[in-house]
XYZ file of C-alpha atoms in Angstrom:
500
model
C 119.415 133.254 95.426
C 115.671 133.084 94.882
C 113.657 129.518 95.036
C 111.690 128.534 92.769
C 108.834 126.316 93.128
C 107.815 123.347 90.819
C 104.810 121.208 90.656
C 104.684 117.080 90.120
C 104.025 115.355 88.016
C 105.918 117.654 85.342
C 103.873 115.586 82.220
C 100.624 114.731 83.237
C 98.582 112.164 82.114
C 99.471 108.653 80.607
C 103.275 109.415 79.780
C 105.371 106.490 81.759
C 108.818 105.096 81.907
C 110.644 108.456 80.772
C 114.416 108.667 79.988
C 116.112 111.797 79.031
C 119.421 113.053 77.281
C 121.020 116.576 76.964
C 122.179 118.109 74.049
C 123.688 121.198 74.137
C 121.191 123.656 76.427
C 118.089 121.101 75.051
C 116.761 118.072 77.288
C 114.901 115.212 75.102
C 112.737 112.890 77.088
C 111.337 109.961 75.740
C 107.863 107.487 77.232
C 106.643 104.529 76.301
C 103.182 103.842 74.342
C 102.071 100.016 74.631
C 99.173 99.575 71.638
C 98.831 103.132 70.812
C 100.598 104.507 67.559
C 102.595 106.181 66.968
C 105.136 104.982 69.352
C 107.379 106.690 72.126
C 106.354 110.102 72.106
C 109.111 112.612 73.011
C 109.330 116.224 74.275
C 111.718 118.836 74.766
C 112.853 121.097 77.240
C 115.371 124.173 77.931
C 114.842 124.471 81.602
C 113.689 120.234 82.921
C 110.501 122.267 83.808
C 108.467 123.144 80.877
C 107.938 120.006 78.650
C 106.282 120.441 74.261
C 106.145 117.362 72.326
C 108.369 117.691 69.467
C 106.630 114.199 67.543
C 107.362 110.047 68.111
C 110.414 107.875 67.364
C 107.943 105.469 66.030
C 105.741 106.443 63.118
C 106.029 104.036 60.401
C 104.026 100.428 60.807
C 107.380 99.156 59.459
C 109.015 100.247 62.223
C 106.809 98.764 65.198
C 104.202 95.301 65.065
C 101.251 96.058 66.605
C 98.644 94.452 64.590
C 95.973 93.174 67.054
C 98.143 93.269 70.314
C 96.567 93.103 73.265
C 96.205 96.054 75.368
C 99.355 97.193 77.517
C 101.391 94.590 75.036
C 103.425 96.581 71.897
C 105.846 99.637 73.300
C 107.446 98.972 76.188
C 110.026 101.001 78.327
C 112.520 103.290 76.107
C 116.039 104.235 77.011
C 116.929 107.783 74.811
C 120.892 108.565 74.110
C 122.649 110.796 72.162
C 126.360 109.667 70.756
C 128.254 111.475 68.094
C 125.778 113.360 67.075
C 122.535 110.967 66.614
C 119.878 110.457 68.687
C 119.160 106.313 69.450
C 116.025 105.099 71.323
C 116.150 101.544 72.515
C 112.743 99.846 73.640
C 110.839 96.321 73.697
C 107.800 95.047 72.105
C 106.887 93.050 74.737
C 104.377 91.513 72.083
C 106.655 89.749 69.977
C 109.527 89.398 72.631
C 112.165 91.616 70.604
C 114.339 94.333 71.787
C 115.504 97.078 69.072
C 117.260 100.199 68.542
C 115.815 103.136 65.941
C 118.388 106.305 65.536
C 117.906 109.567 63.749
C 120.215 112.282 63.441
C 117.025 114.801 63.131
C 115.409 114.113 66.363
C 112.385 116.879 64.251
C 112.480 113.909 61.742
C 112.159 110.300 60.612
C 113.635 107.792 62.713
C 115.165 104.259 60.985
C 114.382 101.158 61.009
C 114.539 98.812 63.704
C 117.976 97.356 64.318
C 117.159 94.338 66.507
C 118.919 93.027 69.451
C 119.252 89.328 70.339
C 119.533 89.943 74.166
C 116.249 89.498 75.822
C 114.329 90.781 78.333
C 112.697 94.331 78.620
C 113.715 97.541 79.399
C 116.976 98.534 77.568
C 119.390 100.396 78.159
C 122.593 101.899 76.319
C 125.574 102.817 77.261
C 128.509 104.126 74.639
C 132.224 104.207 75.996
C 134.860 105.634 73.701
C 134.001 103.829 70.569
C 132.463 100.712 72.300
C 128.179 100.473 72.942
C 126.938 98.186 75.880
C 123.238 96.981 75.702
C 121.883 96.519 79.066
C 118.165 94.785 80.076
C 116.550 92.492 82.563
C 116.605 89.192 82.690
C 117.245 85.786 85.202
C 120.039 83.818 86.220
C 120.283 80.145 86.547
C 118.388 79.771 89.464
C 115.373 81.802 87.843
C 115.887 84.680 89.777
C 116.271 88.560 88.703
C 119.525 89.833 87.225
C 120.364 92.906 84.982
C 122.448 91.256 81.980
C 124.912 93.541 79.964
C 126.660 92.681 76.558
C 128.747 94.563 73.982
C 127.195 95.484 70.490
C 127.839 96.533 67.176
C 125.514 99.630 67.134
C 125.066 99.922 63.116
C 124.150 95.920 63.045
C 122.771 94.916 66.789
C 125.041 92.096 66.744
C 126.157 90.836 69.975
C 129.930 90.977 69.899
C 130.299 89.552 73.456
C 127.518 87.146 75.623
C 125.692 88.553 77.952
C 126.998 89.138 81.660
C 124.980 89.129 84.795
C 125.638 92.705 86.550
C 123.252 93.271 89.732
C 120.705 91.040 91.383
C 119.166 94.291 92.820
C 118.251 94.353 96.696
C 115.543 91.611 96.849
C 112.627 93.390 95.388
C 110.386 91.945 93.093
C 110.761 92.686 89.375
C 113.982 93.859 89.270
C 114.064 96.076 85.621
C 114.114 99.621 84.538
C 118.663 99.675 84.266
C 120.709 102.648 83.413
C 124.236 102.641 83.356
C 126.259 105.858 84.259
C 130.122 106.766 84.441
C 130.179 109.630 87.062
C 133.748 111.045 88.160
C 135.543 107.483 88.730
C 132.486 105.357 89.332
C 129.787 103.208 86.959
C 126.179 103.329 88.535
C 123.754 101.274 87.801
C 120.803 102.123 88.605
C 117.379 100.324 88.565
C 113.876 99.435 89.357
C 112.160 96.792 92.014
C 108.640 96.041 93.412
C 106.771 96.259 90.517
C 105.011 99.262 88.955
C 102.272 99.577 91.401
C 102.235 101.025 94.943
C 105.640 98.926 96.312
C 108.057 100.618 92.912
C 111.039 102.066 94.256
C 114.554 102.987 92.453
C 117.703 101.330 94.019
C 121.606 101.623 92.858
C 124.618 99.943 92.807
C 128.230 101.146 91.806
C 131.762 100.264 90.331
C 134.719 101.340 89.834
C 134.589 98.570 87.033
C 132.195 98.832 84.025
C 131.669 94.850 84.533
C 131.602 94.910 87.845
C 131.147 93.883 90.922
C 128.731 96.149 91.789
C 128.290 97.391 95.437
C 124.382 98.094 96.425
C 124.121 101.961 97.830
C 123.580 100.640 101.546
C 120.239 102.834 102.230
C 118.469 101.570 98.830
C 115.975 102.523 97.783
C 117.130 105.351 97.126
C 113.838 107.274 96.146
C 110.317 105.237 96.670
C 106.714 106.648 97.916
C 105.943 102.861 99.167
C 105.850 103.940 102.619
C 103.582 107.396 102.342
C 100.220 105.862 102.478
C 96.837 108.074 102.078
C 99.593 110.417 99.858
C 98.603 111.484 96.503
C 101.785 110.096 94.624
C 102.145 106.549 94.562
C 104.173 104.358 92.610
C 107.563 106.562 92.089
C 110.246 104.499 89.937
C 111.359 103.377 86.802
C 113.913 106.666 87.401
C 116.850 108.539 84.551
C 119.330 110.338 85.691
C 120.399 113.882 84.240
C 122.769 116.590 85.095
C 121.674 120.062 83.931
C 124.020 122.716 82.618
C 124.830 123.679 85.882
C 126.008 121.058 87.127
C 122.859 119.887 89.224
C 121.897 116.560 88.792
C 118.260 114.911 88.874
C 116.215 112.166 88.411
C 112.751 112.050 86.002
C 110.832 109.336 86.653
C 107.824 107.797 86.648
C 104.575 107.957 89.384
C 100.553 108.277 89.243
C 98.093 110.137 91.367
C 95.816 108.139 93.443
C 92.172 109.714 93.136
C 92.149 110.369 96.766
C 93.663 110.308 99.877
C 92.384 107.018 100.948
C 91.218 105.378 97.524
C 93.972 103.306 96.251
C 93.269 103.560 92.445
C 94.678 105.695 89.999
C 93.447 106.224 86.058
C 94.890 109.290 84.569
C 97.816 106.459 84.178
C 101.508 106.849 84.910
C 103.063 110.256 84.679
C 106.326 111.895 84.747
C 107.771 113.808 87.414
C 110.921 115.239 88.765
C 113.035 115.172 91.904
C 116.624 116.822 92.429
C 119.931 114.483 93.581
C 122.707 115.468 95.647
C 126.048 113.581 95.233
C 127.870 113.549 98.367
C 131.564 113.425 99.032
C 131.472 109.632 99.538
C 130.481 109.376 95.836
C 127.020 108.104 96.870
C 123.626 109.944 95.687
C 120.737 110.922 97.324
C 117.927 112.004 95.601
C 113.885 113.766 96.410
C 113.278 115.198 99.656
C 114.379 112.632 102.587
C 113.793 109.777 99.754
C 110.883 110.824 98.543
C 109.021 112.367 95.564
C 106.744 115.501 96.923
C 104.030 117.503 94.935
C 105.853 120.212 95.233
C 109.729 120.703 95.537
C 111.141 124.193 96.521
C 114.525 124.622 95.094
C 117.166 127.309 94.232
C 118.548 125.426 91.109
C 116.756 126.408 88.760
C 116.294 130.362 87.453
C 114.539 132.884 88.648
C 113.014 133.383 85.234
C 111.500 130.099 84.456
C 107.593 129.489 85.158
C 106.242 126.597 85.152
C 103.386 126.426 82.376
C 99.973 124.714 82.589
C 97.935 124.105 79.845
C 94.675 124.030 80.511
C 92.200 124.103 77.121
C 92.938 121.304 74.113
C 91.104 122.215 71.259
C 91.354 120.620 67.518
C 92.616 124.216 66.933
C 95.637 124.403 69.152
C 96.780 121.170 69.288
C 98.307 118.633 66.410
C 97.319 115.409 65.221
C 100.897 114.274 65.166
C 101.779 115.252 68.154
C 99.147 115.033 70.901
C 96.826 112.653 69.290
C 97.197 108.923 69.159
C 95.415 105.297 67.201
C 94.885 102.456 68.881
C 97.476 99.990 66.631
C 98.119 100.693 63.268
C 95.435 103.302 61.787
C 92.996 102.952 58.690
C 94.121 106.904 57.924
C 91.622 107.183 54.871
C 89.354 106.963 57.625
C 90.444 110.568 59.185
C 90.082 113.944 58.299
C 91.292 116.502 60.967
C 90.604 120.038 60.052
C 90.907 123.305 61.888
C 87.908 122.654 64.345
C 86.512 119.750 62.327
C 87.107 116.256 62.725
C 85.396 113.822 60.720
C 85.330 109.816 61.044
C 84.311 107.436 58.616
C 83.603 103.855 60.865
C 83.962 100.360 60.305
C 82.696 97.680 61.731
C 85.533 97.407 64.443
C 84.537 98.256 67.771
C 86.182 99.339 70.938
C 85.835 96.252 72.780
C 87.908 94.250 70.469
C 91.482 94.274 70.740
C 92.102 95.957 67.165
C 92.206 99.175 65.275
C 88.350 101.122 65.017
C 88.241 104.220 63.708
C 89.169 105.990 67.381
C 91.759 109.327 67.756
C 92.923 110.136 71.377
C 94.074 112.469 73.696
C 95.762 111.628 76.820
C 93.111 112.892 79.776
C 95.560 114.857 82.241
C 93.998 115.869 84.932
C 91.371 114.937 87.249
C 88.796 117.625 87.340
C 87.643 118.594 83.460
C 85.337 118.939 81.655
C 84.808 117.452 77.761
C 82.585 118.798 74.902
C 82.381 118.443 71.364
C 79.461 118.111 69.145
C 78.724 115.393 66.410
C 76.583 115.059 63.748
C 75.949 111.468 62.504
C 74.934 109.964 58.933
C 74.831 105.914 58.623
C 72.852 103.894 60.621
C 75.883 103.525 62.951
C 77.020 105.427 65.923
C 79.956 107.875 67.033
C 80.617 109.707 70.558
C 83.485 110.395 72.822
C 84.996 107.544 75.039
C 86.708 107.368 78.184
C 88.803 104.446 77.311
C 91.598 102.373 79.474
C 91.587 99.130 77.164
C 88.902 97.461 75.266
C 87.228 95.951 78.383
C 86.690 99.340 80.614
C 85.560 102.130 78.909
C 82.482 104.607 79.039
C 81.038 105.513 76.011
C 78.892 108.866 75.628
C 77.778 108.518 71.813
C 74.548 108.906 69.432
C 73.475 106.112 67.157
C 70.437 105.845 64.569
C 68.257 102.993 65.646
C 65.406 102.251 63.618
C 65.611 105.810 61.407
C 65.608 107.416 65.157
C 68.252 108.786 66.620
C 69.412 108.367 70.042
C 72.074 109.147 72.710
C 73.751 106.290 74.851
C 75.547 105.554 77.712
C 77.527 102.800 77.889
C 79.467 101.365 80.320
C 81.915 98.893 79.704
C 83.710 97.084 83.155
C 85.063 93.732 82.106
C 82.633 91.702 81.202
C 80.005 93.629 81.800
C 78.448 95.650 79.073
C 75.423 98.080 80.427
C 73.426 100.737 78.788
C 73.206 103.032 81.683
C 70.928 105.098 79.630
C 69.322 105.664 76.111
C 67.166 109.306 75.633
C 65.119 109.722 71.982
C 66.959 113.100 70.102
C 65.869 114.342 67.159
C 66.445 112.602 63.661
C 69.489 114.367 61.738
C 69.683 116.729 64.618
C 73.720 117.433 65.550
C 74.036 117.253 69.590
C 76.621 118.314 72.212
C 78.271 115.877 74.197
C 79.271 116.704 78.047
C 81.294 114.874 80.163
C 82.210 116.494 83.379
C 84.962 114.911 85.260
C 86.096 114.903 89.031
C 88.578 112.451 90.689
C 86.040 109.600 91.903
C 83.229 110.179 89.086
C 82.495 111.041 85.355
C 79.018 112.719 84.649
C 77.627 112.316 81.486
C 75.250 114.626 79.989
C 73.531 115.474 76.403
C 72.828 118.975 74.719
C 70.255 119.751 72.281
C 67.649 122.599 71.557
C 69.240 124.026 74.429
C 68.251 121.883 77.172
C 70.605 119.396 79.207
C 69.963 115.728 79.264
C 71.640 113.582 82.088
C 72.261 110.256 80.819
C 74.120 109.132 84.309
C 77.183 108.926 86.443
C 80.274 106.026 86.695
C 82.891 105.974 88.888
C 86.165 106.324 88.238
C 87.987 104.075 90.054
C 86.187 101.459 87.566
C 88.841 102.528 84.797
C 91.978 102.388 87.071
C 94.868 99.915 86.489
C 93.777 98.476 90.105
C 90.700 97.124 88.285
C 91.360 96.933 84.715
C 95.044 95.871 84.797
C 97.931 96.452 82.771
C 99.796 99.842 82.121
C 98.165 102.714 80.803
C 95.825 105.391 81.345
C 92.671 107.068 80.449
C 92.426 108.449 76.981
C 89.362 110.646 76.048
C 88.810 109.045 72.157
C 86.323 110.238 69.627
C 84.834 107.432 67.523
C 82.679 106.189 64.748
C 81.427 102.438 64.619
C 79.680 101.192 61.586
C 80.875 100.003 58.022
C 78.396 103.665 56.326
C 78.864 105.716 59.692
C 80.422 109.588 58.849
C 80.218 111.601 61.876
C 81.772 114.836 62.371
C 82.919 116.137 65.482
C 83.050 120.076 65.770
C 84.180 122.226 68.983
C 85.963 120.020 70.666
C 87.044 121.147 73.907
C 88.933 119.563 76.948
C 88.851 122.087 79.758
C 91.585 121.265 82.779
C 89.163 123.194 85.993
């Protein structure tokens, strides 16, 4: 049989904490989405390879509070099931502390409302036996330290119909979270997540021949981790979901980022997904990646001949969709948008980027590390609009125009924590439309102006600068275009995000 070769991460870009279900020949995965709306985007799949969004679980402000959370607050880790014929997605807003459950039976459609869950914690996971639903998520015991905690639920209400149980203290690492429960031949796995998100993440398991327990720990945990690869590109490998194909092959999706190089610890293009196959062995334990690890590339004779692995590499306004690919920050103004085929145009307000609320700002997820970004505005008001490279509302780099004084001019601004510097400000001409450029490599951004034909640098910033090693938290770069100012109309035409 021929091998086929596939490429990691399999969804690039900020798209973390996937879980995945199978129904019929279709895989669903599902990510989290912290302040950006809508929430928990999802994607489908025939062959585990080639990923389309298919739309969000949350789309409704009813559905999700995330008025003025802080960044990396809001959506939190989801677990994605299918029972009976409906789809449920489980997750945590870690802002107000409450764990819910949403179902649809049109995964194409609306999802419900939030059923919420009194069991604490974050991360939550479901697990249906016969007629009866378990609701699993982190938490602590007595003595404060980490424990997965499992109770019985009435799925239509949330009601807890038993207290909650301590399963698994995991195998010592820090932040134990990230449980999925599995019934596999005779056993219940459980696995999990420890060391934190960051370069020390790692997946471990335990098993049972009991759904309660006790659980036995697999005795060479962790069972897939990157912690001990230094200088290589993929860092971070966890928060894992296991999934057995229609052949009977079983994997694991999970998440990991790309450090920017081979010795610069810092990664920005956020937390991706990416796929690694498991072996089950005829002592009923797993194995999973290649000797424990997640690669680049995996070489593997599971999957078809036929299947290619895609790669997108040009986003337009033209072939891409607002409801799909494009995300808020919070809960939108949407009078304040108007996407046509290769027009976009933004009416502002006086919200701006550095505050921890909803300005007029539309995103797309930056994927990969070497791009470059165009689009031209044209700006009426006396306010200003541009394209942002935006972690949270304290690091960002903002390429815009803005009238000052009648005149207008184009900006750089650089935005790292409490430092707010103009890089650079260059006189255009008044009512004149201009072409934004940002060319992008994995340790620097170059900015760069258009007009009358001529090229304008306006400066360079590093990187590293909006990585989650300096900003914090849990997300990744989003390219945004914007429009500041209460009689600010700009409109953005040829858009273009170019993957080199």
């Amino acid at each position: 049989m021929n091998h086929l070769k596939f490429n990691n991460p399999v969804i690039k870009g900020f798209y973390p904490d996937p879980s995945i279900c199978k129904v019929g020949d279709t895989y669903y995965l599902a990510c989290s989405s912290f302040q950006f709306f809508p929430g928990v985007p999802l994607f489908e799949s025939k062959d585990l390879i080639n990923w389309e969004p298919i739309g969000h679980a949350l789309t409704r402000p009813s559905q999700i509070m995330l008025e003025k959370v802080n960044s990396s607050g809001g959506v939190f880790a989801p677990t994605i099931r299918h029972n009976n014929g409906r789809f449920y997605m489980t997750t945590t807003n870690d802002t107000t502390r409450q764990n819910f459950i949403v179902w649809t039976d049109d995964i194409y459609g609306e999802w419900s409302e939030p059923i919420f869950i009194e069991q604490g914690g974050i991360d939550p996971d479901l697990y249906f036996e016969g007629d009866r639903v378990f609701f699993m998520s982190n938490g602590s015991d007595e003595d404060g330290r980490g424990v997965i905690l499992q109770c019985e639920i009435d799925i239509a209400t949330g009601n807890m119909l038993t207290p909650s149980h301590p399963l698994w203290k995991g195998t010592g690492g820090r932040y134990l979270e990230s449980p999925h429960m599995y019934k596999i031949n005779d056993w219940y796995y459980l696995m999990a997540a420890e060391g934190g998100t960051e370069f020390g993440h790692m997946i471990t398991y335990a098993r049972s021949k009991l759904l309660h327990g006790p659980f036995e720990a697999y005795p060479h945990n962790p069972v897939l981790t990157n912690r001990n690869l230094g200088g290589y590109e993929i860092q971070a490998i966890g928060h894992g979901d296991l999934i057995q194909d229609g052949e009977g092959n079983w994997w694991i999706f999970h998440l990991g980022f790309r450090q920017i190089g081979q010795w610069i610890p810092f990664h920005h293009l956020g937390r991706e997904v990416f796929l690694a196959p498991v072996t089950f062995h005829e002592d009923g334990w797993f194995t999973a990646g290649h000797d424990g690890t997640t690669r680049r590339e995996f070489e593997t004779d599971r999957i078809g001949e036929h299947v290619v692995q895609q790669e997108k590499k040009l986003y337009t306004f033209g072939n891409t969709k607002r409801d799909l690919e494009w995300v808020y920050l919070r809960h939108p103004r949407l009078e304040n948008y108007k996407l046509q085929e290769d027009q976009l145009t933004l009416t502002g307000t006086a919200v701006t980027l550095d505050q921890a609320d909803t300005p007029t700002f539309l995103a797309i997820r930056q994927r990969e590390f070497n791009a470059v970004i165009t689009s031209v505005v044209a700006l009426s008001g006396s306010g200003e609009a541009g394209i942002t490279l935006y972690m949270d509302e304290s690091h960002h780099y903002d390429l815009a125009i803005r009238k000052r004084n009648d005149q207008l001019e184009a900006v750089l601004r650089l935005n790292i924590g409490d430092i707010k510097h103009v890089q650079s400000v260059v006189a255009i001409e008044a009512d004149q439309a201009a072409k934004l450029r940002i060319e992008s490599s994995p340790v620097q951004y170059s900015f760069s102006i258009e007009v009358n034909g001529q090229t304008i640098p306006l400066g360079t910033a590093q990187t590293k600068y909006l990585s989650s090693e300096v900003a914090g938290g849990f997300t990744g770069v989003v390219i945004g275009l914007y429009a500041v100012g209460e009689d600010t109309v700009a409109d953005f035409t040829k858009f273009a995000c170019e993957y080199l």
